[in-house]
Amino acid sequence: MSISSYKPVCDPGSQHPKQFNQLHGIIASSNALPISSPDLEGFIDARQKLESQQQENKGVQAEFDKLDEDSRIYKIVGPVLLKQDKNEAVMAVNGRLDFIEKEIKRIEGQIKEAQEKAEKKRAEVRNSSKKLS
């Protein structure tokens, strides 16, 4: 709902223009609060997916540690199983884990930034409502 859809409780030119302007500011600030919430939810979903992928890859890494040097490893590519060198497979999993860890850190930075932005808006609304009182 936009600020223009709110009907004034008093005429801006009436005897209480200061309160009207403060109320108008509070409504405008509170309308901005939900904007960061979907962003935050998206970042949290992305982090959860990355953490799930990280756990899967750590499981694969643990299985590789249990294998003998002469064990055969197969990689599924579409409907076909291809033989893969153990060192190559280990390097691929380690590379994926490094990438996932970097992405988790990046997403956590975005989460922190979104939380700080939302908290700043909340503080603005609190300060505006205190001034109105």
Coordinates of C-alpha atoms in Angstrom, one line a residue:
M1 CA 0.0 0.0 0.0
S2 CA 1.5 3.3 -1.0
I3 CA 1.5 6.5 1.1
S4 CA -0.8 8.1 -1.3
S5 CA -3.6 5.6 -0.5
Y6 CA -3.7 6.8 3.2
K7 CA -6.4 9.4 3.9
P8 CA -5.2 12.2 6.2
V9 CA -6.6 12.2 9.8
C10 CA -6.5 15.9 9.7
D11 CA -6.0 18.6 7.1
P12 CA -2.3 19.4 6.6
G13 CA -3.3 23.1 6.8
S14 CA -5.1 22.6 10.1
Q15 CA -4.0 23.6 13.5
H16 CA -1.7 20.5 13.9
P17 CA 0.5 20.5 10.8
K18 CA 3.6 19.4 12.8
Q19 CA 1.8 16.2 14.0
F20 CA 0.4 15.6 10.6
N21 CA 3.9 15.8 9.0
Q22 CA 5.3 13.5 11.7
L23 CA 2.5 11.0 11.2
H24 CA 3.1 11.1 7.5
G25 CA 6.8 10.4 8.1
I26 CA 6.1 7.4 10.3
I27 CA 3.7 5.9 7.8
A28 CA 6.2 6.4 5.0
S29 CA 9.0 4.8 7.1
S30 CA 6.8 1.9 8.1
N31 CA 5.9 1.2 4.5
A32 CA 9.6 0.7 3.7
L33 CA 10.0 -2.0 6.4
P34 CA 8.6 -5.0 4.6
I35 CA 10.8 -4.3 1.5
S36 CA 13.8 -5.8 3.2
S37 CA 12.0 -8.9 4.6
P38 CA 11.6 -10.7 1.2
D39 CA 15.3 -10.0 0.5
L40 CA 16.3 -11.4 3.8
E41 CA 14.1 -14.5 3.3
G42 CA 15.8 -15.1 -0.1
F43 CA 19.3 -14.8 1.4
I44 CA 18.4 -17.2 4.2
D45 CA 16.9 -19.7 1.6
A46 CA 20.1 -19.4 -0.5
R47 CA 22.3 -20.0 2.6
Q48 CA 20.2 -23.1 3.6
K49 CA 20.6 -24.6 0.1
L50 CA 24.4 -23.9 0.2
E51 CA 24.7 -25.5 3.6
S52 CA 22.8 -28.6 2.3
Q53 CA 25.2 -28.9 -0.7
Q54 CA 28.1 -28.4 1.7
Q55 CA 26.9 -31.4 3.9
E56 CA 26.4 -33.6 0.8
N57 CA 29.9 -32.8 -0.4
K58 CA 31.4 -33.4 3.0
G59 CA 29.7 -36.8 3.0
V60 CA 31.3 -37.6 -0.4
Q61 CA 34.6 -36.4 1.0
A62 CA 34.3 -38.7 4.0
E63 CA 33.5 -41.7 1.6
F64 CA 36.5 -40.9 -0.5
D65 CA 38.7 -41.0 2.7
K66 CA 37.5 -44.5 3.4
L67 CA 38.4 -45.8 -0.1
D68 CA 41.6 -47.7 -1.0
E69 CA 44.0 -46.2 -3.5
D70 CA 43.0 -48.8 -6.1
S71 CA 39.2 -48.3 -5.7
R72 CA 37.3 -47.4 -8.7
I73 CA 35.2 -44.2 -8.8
Y74 CA 32.5 -43.6 -11.3
K75 CA 30.9 -40.3 -12.1
I76 CA 27.4 -40.1 -13.5
V77 CA 27.1 -37.9 -16.6
G78 CA 23.5 -38.0 -17.9
P79 CA 22.5 -41.7 -18.3
V80 CA 26.2 -42.9 -18.4
L81 CA 28.6 -43.8 -15.7
L82 CA 32.2 -42.7 -16.5
K83 CA 35.3 -44.0 -14.7
Q84 CA 37.1 -41.2 -12.9
D85 CA 40.5 -41.0 -11.3
K86 CA 40.4 -40.8 -7.5
N87 CA 42.7 -37.8 -7.3
E88 CA 40.6 -36.0 -9.9
A89 CA 37.4 -36.7 -8.0
V90 CA 38.9 -35.6 -4.7
M91 CA 40.1 -32.4 -6.2
A92 CA 36.6 -31.7 -7.7
V93 CA 34.9 -32.2 -4.4
N94 CA 37.4 -30.1 -2.6
G95 CA 37.0 -27.4 -5.2
R96 CA 33.2 -27.5 -4.8
L97 CA 33.6 -27.2 -1.0
D98 CA 35.8 -24.2 -1.3
F99 CA 33.4 -22.5 -3.7
I100 CA 30.4 -23.3 -1.4
E101 CA 32.2 -21.9 1.7
K102 CA 33.0 -18.7 -0.2
E103 CA 29.4 -18.4 -1.3
I104 CA 28.1 -19.0 2.3
K105 CA 30.4 -16.2 3.5
R106 CA 29.1 -13.9 0.8
I107 CA 25.5 -14.7 1.5
E108 CA 26.0 -14.2 5.3
G109 CA 27.4 -10.7 4.5
Q110 CA 24.2 -9.9 2.5
I111 CA 22.1 -11.3 5.4
K112 CA 23.9 -9.0 7.9
E113 CA 23.6 -6.0 5.6
A114 CA 19.8 -6.6 5.2
Q115 CA 19.4 -7.0 8.9
E116 CA 21.2 -3.8 9.6
K117 CA 19.1 -2.0 7.0
A118 CA 15.9 -3.3 8.6
E119 CA 17.1 -2.4 12.1
K120 CA 17.9 1.2 10.9
K121 CA 14.4 1.5 9.5
R122 CA 12.9 0.2 12.7
A123 CA 15.0 2.8 14.7
E124 CA 13.8 5.6 12.4
V125 CA 10.2 4.5 13.0
R126 CA 10.7 4.4 16.8
N127 CA 12.4 7.8 16.8
S128 CA 9.6 9.3 14.7
S129 CA 6.9 7.8 16.9
K130 CA 8.7 9.1 20.1
K131 CA 8.8 12.6 18.6
L132 CA 5.1 12.3 17.9
S133 CA 4.3 11.5 21.5

